[in-house]
Amino acid sequence: MHTNDHNYDANRYRQLHTHRIHRAVLYNIYLFFTLLITLTFPGMELHRRCILLACGSFNPPTHAHFRMFILAKEALERKGVTVEEAIFSPVSSSYRHKANLVSDHHRMQMLSLATVNSFMRADAWEQERGTWSRTVEVLEHHRQTARQKYADPLIECFLVCGGDLVSGIRRFGSIPSRRRPRPHNI
């Protein structure tokens, strides 16, 4: 066996292994949304219209980011909810917790090009603020914007997030430990 054959086999194995991991992650995201929607709204009548929102760096946007919206939309539609749109809200480049963040313009361009002719779109509101924005502020902004845009005071905005954020949340309302501010000695 030549060295090149060994390198090819190792690279092919890595590709197949990575593909299997991605499929497993996507399937787990699918199960998470199905379970979340079922547990959150058992027997409860959902409003029939919503928008989806994902906040993050999208540095770069990946297939999993787009797939996450598709899975959430499918799960909601099975419950009879119409998803009007899905919005990517990339964080401002002034966000200091992300090293090597690509410029706002380039991340927005990547998202805009990837969402052409789709129910998904990118929105620059968070970037245009120029400072880091709390997720609740971004959610509220997009909820109010959607209510005006669709002339529906009951339309909801659902936050869609990846496994990296979900795994970092220990309990509802907590801050992931890696981002928890250190106490200052005064």
mmCIF file with all atom_site columns, C-alpha atoms in Angstrom:
data_model
loop_
_atom_site.group_PDB
_atom_site.id
_atom_site.type_symbol
_atom_site.label_atom_id
_atom_site.label_alt_id
_atom_site.label_comp_id
_atom_site.label_asym_id
_atom_site.label_entity_id
_atom_site.label_seq_id
_atom_site.pdbx_PDB_ins_code
_atom_site.Cartn_x
_atom_site.Cartn_y
_atom_site.Cartn_z
_atom_site.occupancy
_atom_site.B_iso_or_equiv
_atom_site.pdbx_formal_charge
_atom_site.auth_seq_id
_atom_site.auth_comp_id
_atom_site.auth_asym_id
_atom_site.auth_atom_id
_atom_site.pdbx_PDB_model_num
ATOM 1   C CA . MET A 1 1   ? 0.000   0.000  0.000  1.00 0.00 ? 1   MET A CA 1
ATOM 2   C CA . HIS A 1 2   ? 1.415   3.352  -1.024 1.00 0.00 ? 2   HIS A CA 1
ATOM 3   C CA . THR A 1 3   ? 1.442   6.367  1.269  1.00 0.00 ? 3   THR A CA 1
ATOM 4   C CA . ASN A 1 4   ? -0.928  8.192  -1.082 1.00 0.00 ? 4   ASN A CA 1
ATOM 5   C CA . ASP A 1 5   ? -3.423  5.318  -0.861 1.00 0.00 ? 5   ASP A CA 1
ATOM 6   C CA . HIS A 1 6   ? -3.275  5.495  2.932  1.00 0.00 ? 6   HIS A CA 1
ATOM 7   C CA . ASN A 1 7   ? -3.799  9.286  2.890  1.00 0.00 ? 7   ASN A CA 1
ATOM 8   C CA . TYR A 1 8   ? -6.740  8.878  0.509  1.00 0.00 ? 8   TYR A CA 1
ATOM 9   C CA . ASP A 1 9   ? -8.334  6.235  2.754  1.00 0.00 ? 9   ASP A CA 1
ATOM 10  C CA . ALA A 1 10  ? -7.823  8.385  5.857  1.00 0.00 ? 10  ALA A CA 1
ATOM 11  C CA . ASN A 1 11  ? -9.271  11.462 4.156  1.00 0.00 ? 11  ASN A CA 1
ATOM 12  C CA . ARG A 1 12  ? -12.224 9.481  2.797  1.00 0.00 ? 12  ARG A CA 1
ATOM 13  C CA . TYR A 1 13  ? -12.879 8.031  6.268  1.00 0.00 ? 13  TYR A CA 1
ATOM 14  C CA . ARG A 1 14  ? -12.819 11.550 7.784  1.00 0.00 ? 14  ARG A CA 1
ATOM 15  C CA . GLN A 1 15  ? -15.258 12.792 5.157  1.00 0.00 ? 15  GLN A CA 1
ATOM 16  C CA . LEU A 1 16  ? -17.665 9.903  5.747  1.00 0.00 ? 16  LEU A CA 1
ATOM 17  C CA . HIS A 1 17  ? -17.360 10.228 9.526  1.00 0.00 ? 17  HIS A CA 1
ATOM 18  C CA . THR A 1 18  ? -17.992 13.991 9.354  1.00 0.00 ? 18  THR A CA 1
ATOM 19  C CA . HIS A 1 19  ? -21.005 13.401 7.091  1.00 0.00 ? 19  HIS A CA 1
ATOM 20  C CA . ARG A 1 20  ? -22.445 10.871 9.571  1.00 0.00 ? 20  ARG A CA 1
ATOM 21  C CA . ILE A 1 21  ? -21.938 13.305 12.445 1.00 0.00 ? 21  ILE A CA 1
ATOM 22  C CA . HIS A 1 22  ? -23.679 16.109 10.513 1.00 0.00 ? 22  HIS A CA 1
ATOM 23  C CA . ARG A 1 23  ? -26.622 13.808 9.717  1.00 0.00 ? 23  ARG A CA 1
ATOM 24  C CA . ALA A 1 24  ? -26.863 12.785 13.378 1.00 0.00 ? 24  ALA A CA 1
ATOM 25  C CA . VAL A 1 25  ? -26.764 16.416 14.518 1.00 0.00 ? 25  VAL A CA 1
ATOM 26  C CA . LEU A 1 26  ? -29.459 17.422 12.026 1.00 0.00 ? 26  LEU A CA 1
ATOM 27  C CA . TYR A 1 27  ? -31.631 14.490 13.071 1.00 0.00 ? 27  TYR A CA 1
ATOM 28  C CA . ASN A 1 28  ? -31.217 15.474 16.728 1.00 0.00 ? 28  ASN A CA 1
ATOM 29  C CA . ILE A 1 29  ? -32.191 19.057 15.882 1.00 0.00 ? 29  ILE A CA 1
ATOM 30  C CA . TYR A 1 30  ? -35.269 17.682 14.108 1.00 0.00 ? 30  TYR A CA 1
ATOM 31  C CA . LEU A 1 31  ? -36.188 15.575 17.146 1.00 0.00 ? 31  LEU A CA 1
ATOM 32  C CA . PHE A 1 32  ? -35.570 18.548 19.447 1.00 0.00 ? 32  PHE A CA 1
ATOM 33  C CA . PHE A 1 33  ? -37.982 20.798 17.515 1.00 0.00 ? 33  PHE A CA 1
ATOM 34  C CA . THR A 1 34  ? -40.620 18.104 17.236 1.00 0.00 ? 34  THR A CA 1
ATOM 35  C CA . LEU A 1 35  ? -40.382 17.394 20.955 1.00 0.00 ? 35  LEU A CA 1
ATOM 36  C CA . LEU A 1 36  ? -40.201 21.070 21.917 1.00 0.00 ? 36  LEU A CA 1
ATOM 37  C CA . ILE A 1 37  ? -43.290 22.004 19.936 1.00 0.00 ? 37  ILE A CA 1
ATOM 38  C CA . THR A 1 38  ? -45.205 18.957 21.166 1.00 0.00 ? 38  THR A CA 1
ATOM 39  C CA . LEU A 1 39  ? -44.294 19.545 24.818 1.00 0.00 ? 39  LEU A CA 1
ATOM 40  C CA . THR A 1 40  ? -44.679 23.298 24.716 1.00 0.00 ? 40  THR A CA 1
ATOM 41  C CA . PHE A 1 41  ? -48.092 23.322 23.082 1.00 0.00 ? 41  PHE A CA 1
ATOM 42  C CA . PRO A 1 42  ? -49.865 20.033 23.926 1.00 0.00 ? 42  PRO A CA 1
ATOM 43  C CA . GLY A 1 43  ? -53.521 20.550 23.127 1.00 0.00 ? 43  GLY A CA 1
ATOM 44  C CA . MET A 1 44  ? -52.954 24.302 23.143 1.00 0.00 ? 44  MET A CA 1
ATOM 45  C CA . GLU A 1 45  ? -54.134 26.208 20.116 1.00 0.00 ? 45  GLU A CA 1
ATOM 46  C CA . LEU A 1 46  ? -51.201 27.912 18.425 1.00 0.00 ? 46  LEU A CA 1
ATOM 47  C CA . HIS A 1 47  ? -51.667 31.166 16.603 1.00 0.00 ? 47  HIS A CA 1
ATOM 48  C CA . ARG A 1 48  ? -51.619 30.222 12.962 1.00 0.00 ? 48  ARG A CA 1
ATOM 49  C CA . ARG A 1 49  ? -48.846 32.577 11.829 1.00 0.00 ? 49  ARG A CA 1
ATOM 50  C CA . CYS A 1 50  ? -45.272 33.129 12.935 1.00 0.00 ? 50  CYS A CA 1
ATOM 51  C CA . ILE A 1 51  ? -41.813 34.141 11.881 1.00 0.00 ? 51  ILE A CA 1
ATOM 52  C CA . LEU A 1 52  ? -38.600 32.353 12.823 1.00 0.00 ? 52  LEU A CA 1
ATOM 53  C CA . LEU A 1 53  ? -35.467 34.140 14.013 1.00 0.00 ? 53  LEU A CA 1
ATOM 54  C CA . ALA A 1 54  ? -31.893 32.962 14.435 1.00 0.00 ? 54  ALA A CA 1
ATOM 55  C CA . CYS A 1 55  ? -29.303 35.191 16.073 1.00 0.00 ? 55  CYS A CA 1
ATOM 56  C CA . GLY A 1 56  ? -25.585 34.528 15.880 1.00 0.00 ? 56  GLY A CA 1
ATOM 57  C CA . SER A 1 57  ? -22.333 35.332 14.186 1.00 0.00 ? 57  SER A CA 1
ATOM 58  C CA . PHE A 1 58  ? -22.921 33.168 11.074 1.00 0.00 ? 58  PHE A CA 1
ATOM 59  C CA . ASN A 1 59  ? -19.177 33.263 10.632 1.00 0.00 ? 59  ASN A CA 1
ATOM 60  C CA . PRO A 1 60  ? -19.561 31.672 8.100  1.00 0.00 ? 60  PRO A CA 1
ATOM 61  C CA . PRO A 1 61  ? -23.157 30.574 7.543  1.00 0.00 ? 61  PRO A CA 1
ATOM 62  C CA . THR A 1 62  ? -23.262 26.773 7.258  1.00 0.00 ? 62  THR A CA 1
ATOM 63  C CA . HIS A 1 63  ? -25.603 24.176 5.854  1.00 0.00 ? 63  HIS A CA 1
ATOM 64  C CA . ALA A 1 64  ? -26.745 23.421 9.418  1.00 0.00 ? 64  ALA A CA 1
ATOM 65  C CA . HIS A 1 65  ? -27.883 27.045 9.897  1.00 0.00 ? 65  HIS A CA 1
ATOM 66  C CA . PHE A 1 66  ? -30.204 26.779 6.895  1.00 0.00 ? 66  PHE A CA 1
ATOM 67  C CA . ARG A 1 67  ? -31.320 23.238 7.718  1.00 0.00 ? 67  ARG A CA 1
ATOM 68  C CA . MET A 1 68  ? -32.275 24.362 11.222 1.00 0.00 ? 68  MET A CA 1
ATOM 69  C CA . PHE A 1 69  ? -34.872 26.759 9.761  1.00 0.00 ? 69  PHE A CA 1
ATOM 70  C CA . ILE A 1 70  ? -36.206 24.122 7.379  1.00 0.00 ? 70  ILE A CA 1
ATOM 71  C CA . LEU A 1 71  ? -36.687 21.605 10.206 1.00 0.00 ? 71  LEU A CA 1
ATOM 72  C CA . ALA A 1 72  ? -38.364 24.176 12.451 1.00 0.00 ? 72  ALA A CA 1
ATOM 73  C CA . LYS A 1 73  ? -40.688 25.221 9.625  1.00 0.00 ? 73  LYS A CA 1
ATOM 74  C CA . GLU A 1 74  ? -41.649 21.605 8.880  1.00 0.00 ? 74  GLU A CA 1
ATOM 75  C CA . ALA A 1 75  ? -42.369 20.899 12.560 1.00 0.00 ? 75  ALA A CA 1
ATOM 76  C CA . LEU A 1 76  ? -44.540 24.011 12.910 1.00 0.00 ? 76  LEU A CA 1
ATOM 77  C CA . GLU A 1 77  ? -46.417 23.358 9.678  1.00 0.00 ? 77  GLU A CA 1
ATOM 78  C CA . ARG A 1 78  ? -47.311 19.867 10.937 1.00 0.00 ? 78  ARG A CA 1
ATOM 79  C CA . LYS A 1 79  ? -49.013 21.699 13.828 1.00 0.00 ? 79  LYS A CA 1
ATOM 80  C CA . GLY A 1 80  ? -50.938 23.877 11.362 1.00 0.00 ? 80  GLY A CA 1
ATOM 81  C CA . VAL A 1 81  ? -48.805 26.996 11.814 1.00 0.00 ? 81  VAL A CA 1
ATOM 82  C CA . THR A 1 82  ? -47.834 29.088 8.785  1.00 0.00 ? 82  THR A CA 1
ATOM 83  C CA . VAL A 1 83  ? -44.238 30.261 8.852  1.00 0.00 ? 83  VAL A CA 1
ATOM 84  C CA . GLU A 1 84  ? -44.233 33.591 7.023  1.00 0.00 ? 84  GLU A CA 1
ATOM 85  C CA . GLU A 1 85  ? -40.458 33.975 6.944  1.00 0.00 ? 85  GLU A CA 1
ATOM 86  C CA . ALA A 1 86  ? -37.243 32.985 8.665  1.00 0.00 ? 86  ALA A CA 1
ATOM 87  C CA . ILE A 1 87  ? -34.750 35.712 9.554  1.00 0.00 ? 87  ILE A CA 1
ATOM 88  C CA . PHE A 1 88  ? -31.010 35.470 10.119 1.00 0.00 ? 88  PHE A CA 1
ATOM 89  C CA . SER A 1 89  ? -29.848 38.280 12.397 1.00 0.00 ? 89  SER A CA 1
ATOM 90  C CA . PRO A 1 90  ? -26.044 38.371 12.340 1.00 0.00 ? 90  PRO A CA 1
ATOM 91  C CA . VAL A 1 91  ? -24.352 39.952 15.324 1.00 0.00 ? 91  VAL A CA 1
ATOM 92  C CA . SER A 1 92  ? -22.467 43.232 14.940 1.00 0.00 ? 92  SER A CA 1
ATOM 93  C CA . SER A 1 93  ? -18.729 42.979 14.376 1.00 0.00 ? 93  SER A CA 1
ATOM 94  C CA . SER A 1 94  ? -18.329 44.900 17.631 1.00 0.00 ? 94  SER A CA 1
ATOM 95  C CA . TYR A 1 95  ? -19.328 41.685 19.466 1.00 0.00 ? 95  TYR A CA 1
ATOM 96  C CA . ARG A 1 96  ? -16.196 40.982 21.485 1.00 0.00 ? 96  ARG A CA 1
ATOM 97  C CA . HIS A 1 97  ? -16.793 37.321 22.377 1.00 0.00 ? 97  HIS A CA 1
ATOM 98  C CA . LYS A 1 98  ? -16.096 36.041 18.871 1.00 0.00 ? 98  LYS A CA 1
ATOM 99  C CA . ALA A 1 99  ? -12.514 35.987 17.635 1.00 0.00 ? 99  ALA A CA 1
ATOM 100 C CA . ASN A 1 100 ? -11.743 36.478 13.931 1.00 0.00 ? 100 ASN A CA 1
ATOM 101 C CA . LEU A 1 101 ? -15.211 37.739 13.072 1.00 0.00 ? 101 LEU A CA 1
ATOM 102 C CA . VAL A 1 102 ? -15.568 38.460 9.351  1.00 0.00 ? 102 VAL A CA 1
ATOM 103 C CA . SER A 1 103 ? -16.818 41.958 8.546  1.00 0.00 ? 103 SER A CA 1
ATOM 104 C CA . ASP A 1 104 ? -20.521 42.761 8.818  1.00 0.00 ? 104 ASP A CA 1
ATOM 105 C CA . HIS A 1 105 ? -20.740 43.419 5.097  1.00 0.00 ? 105 HIS A CA 1
ATOM 106 C CA . HIS A 1 106 ? -19.257 40.059 4.082  1.00 0.00 ? 106 HIS A CA 1
ATOM 107 C CA . ARG A 1 107 ? -21.374 38.001 6.493  1.00 0.00 ? 107 ARG A CA 1
ATOM 108 C CA . MET A 1 108 ? -24.497 39.827 5.331  1.00 0.00 ? 108 MET A CA 1
ATOM 109 C CA . GLN A 1 109 ? -23.560 39.223 1.688  1.00 0.00 ? 109 GLN A CA 1
ATOM 110 C CA . MET A 1 110 ? -23.029 35.491 2.316  1.00 0.00 ? 110 MET A CA 1
ATOM 111 C CA . LEU A 1 111 ? -26.425 35.189 4.003  1.00 0.00 ? 111 LEU A CA 1
ATOM 112 C CA . SER A 1 112 ? -28.209 37.324 1.397  1.00 0.00 ? 112 SER A CA 1
ATOM 113 C CA . LEU A 1 113 ? -26.820 35.298 -1.496 1.00 0.00 ? 113 LEU A CA 1
ATOM 114 C CA . ALA A 1 114 ? -27.640 31.990 0.216  1.00 0.00 ? 114 ALA A CA 1
ATOM 115 C CA . THR A 1 115 ? -31.264 32.967 0.902  1.00 0.00 ? 115 THR A CA 1
ATOM 116 C CA . VAL A 1 116 ? -32.279 34.266 -2.539 1.00 0.00 ? 116 VAL A CA 1
ATOM 117 C CA . ASN A 1 117 ? -35.681 32.845 -3.623 1.00 0.00 ? 117 ASN A CA 1
ATOM 118 C CA . SER A 1 118 ? -36.303 31.347 -0.193 1.00 0.00 ? 118 SER A CA 1
ATOM 119 C CA . PHE A 1 119 ? -38.576 31.840 2.809  1.00 0.00 ? 119 PHE A CA 1
ATOM 120 C CA . MET A 1 120 ? -35.348 32.793 4.613  1.00 0.00 ? 120 MET A CA 1
ATOM 121 C CA . ARG A 1 121 ? -33.686 36.194 4.566  1.00 0.00 ? 121 ARG A CA 1
ATOM 122 C CA . ALA A 1 122 ? -30.930 38.111 6.311  1.00 0.00 ? 122 ALA A CA 1
ATOM 123 C CA . ASP A 1 123 ? -31.610 41.281 8.281  1.00 0.00 ? 123 ASP A CA 1
ATOM 124 C CA . ALA A 1 124 ? -28.959 43.882 9.135  1.00 0.00 ? 124 ALA A CA 1
ATOM 125 C CA . TRP A 1 125 ? -30.825 45.610 11.991 1.00 0.00 ? 125 TRP A CA 1
ATOM 126 C CA . GLU A 1 126 ? -28.601 44.101 14.676 1.00 0.00 ? 126 GLU A CA 1
ATOM 127 C CA . GLN A 1 127 ? -25.431 44.969 12.755 1.00 0.00 ? 127 GLN A CA 1
ATOM 128 C CA . GLU A 1 128 ? -26.595 48.516 12.046 1.00 0.00 ? 128 GLU A CA 1
ATOM 129 C CA . ARG A 1 129 ? -26.941 49.215 15.768 1.00 0.00 ? 129 ARG A CA 1
ATOM 130 C CA . GLY A 1 130 ? -23.151 49.031 15.984 1.00 0.00 ? 130 GLY A CA 1
ATOM 131 C CA . THR A 1 131 ? -23.149 47.466 19.443 1.00 0.00 ? 131 THR A CA 1
ATOM 132 C CA . TRP A 1 132 ? -23.929 44.065 20.882 1.00 0.00 ? 132 TRP A CA 1
ATOM 133 C CA . SER A 1 133 ? -27.674 43.498 21.259 1.00 0.00 ? 133 SER A CA 1
ATOM 134 C CA . ARG A 1 134 ? -29.435 41.259 23.754 1.00 0.00 ? 134 ARG A CA 1
ATOM 135 C CA . THR A 1 135 ? -31.389 38.455 22.110 1.00 0.00 ? 135 THR A CA 1
ATOM 136 C CA . VAL A 1 136 ? -34.608 39.615 23.741 1.00 0.00 ? 136 VAL A CA 1
ATOM 137 C CA . GLU A 1 137 ? -34.189 43.060 22.126 1.00 0.00 ? 137 GLU A CA 1
ATOM 138 C CA . VAL A 1 138 ? -33.689 41.473 18.704 1.00 0.00 ? 138 VAL A CA 1
ATOM 139 C CA . LEU A 1 139 ? -36.729 39.221 19.207 1.00 0.00 ? 139 LEU A CA 1
ATOM 140 C CA . GLU A 1 140 ? -38.909 42.135 20.254 1.00 0.00 ? 140 GLU A CA 1
ATOM 141 C CA . HIS A 1 141 ? -37.768 44.271 17.310 1.00 0.00 ? 141 HIS A CA 1
ATOM 142 C CA . HIS A 1 142 ? -38.584 41.529 14.790 1.00 0.00 ? 142 HIS A CA 1
ATOM 143 C CA . ARG A 1 143 ? -41.895 40.685 16.495 1.00 0.00 ? 143 ARG A CA 1
ATOM 144 C CA . GLN A 1 144 ? -43.033 44.329 16.241 1.00 0.00 ? 144 GLN A CA 1
ATOM 145 C CA . THR A 1 145 ? -41.765 44.619 12.658 1.00 0.00 ? 145 THR A CA 1
ATOM 146 C CA . ALA A 1 146 ? -43.631 41.432 11.659 1.00 0.00 ? 146 ALA A CA 1
ATOM 147 C CA . ARG A 1 147 ? -46.834 42.600 13.317 1.00 0.00 ? 147 ARG A CA 1
ATOM 148 C CA . GLN A 1 148 ? -46.717 45.780 11.243 1.00 0.00 ? 148 GLN A CA 1
ATOM 149 C CA . LYS A 1 149 ? -45.567 44.080 8.028  1.00 0.00 ? 149 LYS A CA 1
ATOM 150 C CA . TYR A 1 150 ? -48.252 41.373 8.141  1.00 0.00 ? 150 TYR A CA 1
ATOM 151 C CA . ALA A 1 151 ? -50.929 43.561 9.811  1.00 0.00 ? 151 ALA A CA 1
ATOM 152 C CA . ASP A 1 152 ? -51.415 40.856 12.423 1.00 0.00 ? 152 ASP A CA 1
ATOM 153 C CA . PRO A 1 153 ? -51.128 41.836 16.105 1.00 0.00 ? 153 PRO A CA 1
ATOM 154 C CA . LEU A 1 154 ? -50.928 38.181 17.151 1.00 0.00 ? 154 LEU A CA 1
ATOM 155 C CA . ILE A 1 155 ? -48.142 36.948 14.870 1.00 0.00 ? 155 ILE A CA 1
ATOM 156 C CA . GLU A 1 156 ? -45.345 35.444 16.949 1.00 0.00 ? 156 GLU A CA 1
ATOM 157 C CA . CYS A 1 157 ? -41.585 35.383 16.590 1.00 0.00 ? 157 CYS A CA 1
ATOM 158 C CA . PHE A 1 158 ? -39.917 32.092 17.549 1.00 0.00 ? 158 PHE A CA 1
ATOM 159 C CA . LEU A 1 159 ? -36.202 31.925 18.309 1.00 0.00 ? 159 LEU A CA 1
ATOM 160 C CA . VAL A 1 160 ? -34.481 29.057 16.531 1.00 0.00 ? 160 VAL A CA 1
ATOM 161 C CA . CYS A 1 161 ? -31.064 28.133 17.857 1.00 0.00 ? 161 CYS A CA 1
ATOM 162 C CA . GLY A 1 162 ? -28.458 25.489 17.274 1.00 0.00 ? 162 GLY A CA 1
ATOM 163 C CA . GLY A 1 163 ? -27.232 22.777 19.550 1.00 0.00 ? 163 GLY A CA 1
ATOM 164 C CA . ASP A 1 164 ? -24.192 24.826 20.592 1.00 0.00 ? 164 ASP A CA 1
ATOM 165 C CA . LEU A 1 165 ? -26.430 27.362 22.317 1.00 0.00 ? 165 LEU A CA 1
ATOM 166 C CA . VAL A 1 166 ? -28.904 24.817 23.659 1.00 0.00 ? 166 VAL A CA 1
ATOM 167 C CA . SER A 1 167 ? -26.147 22.679 25.182 1.00 0.00 ? 167 SER A CA 1
ATOM 168 C CA . GLY A 1 168 ? -24.710 25.748 26.916 1.00 0.00 ? 168 GLY A CA 1
ATOM 169 C CA . ILE A 1 169 ? -27.936 26.623 28.695 1.00 0.00 ? 169 ILE A CA 1
ATOM 170 C CA . ARG A 1 170 ? -28.137 24.888 32.066 1.00 0.00 ? 170 ARG A CA 1
ATOM 171 C CA . ARG A 1 171 ? -31.577 26.121 32.993 1.00 0.00 ? 171 ARG A CA 1
ATOM 172 C CA . PHE A 1 172 ? -34.083 28.535 31.489 1.00 0.00 ? 172 PHE A CA 1
ATOM 173 C CA . GLY A 1 173 ? -32.811 32.084 31.659 1.00 0.00 ? 173 GLY A CA 1
ATOM 174 C CA . SER A 1 174 ? -29.222 31.257 32.503 1.00 0.00 ? 174 SER A CA 1
ATOM 175 C CA . ILE A 1 175 ? -26.137 32.525 30.761 1.00 0.00 ? 175 ILE A CA 1
ATOM 176 C CA . PRO A 1 176 ? -23.834 29.852 29.308 1.00 0.00 ? 176 PRO A CA 1
ATOM 177 C CA . SER A 1 177 ? -20.914 29.386 31.708 1.00 0.00 ? 177 SER A CA 1
ATOM 178 C CA . ARG A 1 178 ? -18.235 30.304 29.149 1.00 0.00 ? 178 ARG A CA 1
ATOM 179 C CA . ARG A 1 179 ? -19.812 33.754 28.763 1.00 0.00 ? 179 ARG A CA 1
ATOM 180 C CA . ARG A 1 180 ? -20.726 34.399 32.372 1.00 0.00 ? 180 ARG A CA 1
ATOM 181 C CA . PRO A 1 181 ? -19.007 37.610 33.524 1.00 0.00 ? 181 PRO A CA 1
ATOM 182 C CA . ARG A 1 182 ? -16.367 37.250 36.191 1.00 0.00 ? 182 ARG A CA 1
ATOM 183 C CA . PRO A 1 183 ? -17.129 38.976 39.489 1.00 0.00 ? 183 PRO A CA 1
ATOM 184 C CA . HIS A 1 184 ? -15.161 42.139 40.156 1.00 0.00 ? 184 HIS A CA 1
ATOM 185 C CA . ASN A 1 185 ? -13.544 42.778 43.492 1.00 0.00 ? 185 ASN A CA 1
ATOM 186 C CA . ILE A 1 186 ? -14.612 46.229 44.601 1.00 0.00 ? 186 ILE A CA 1
#
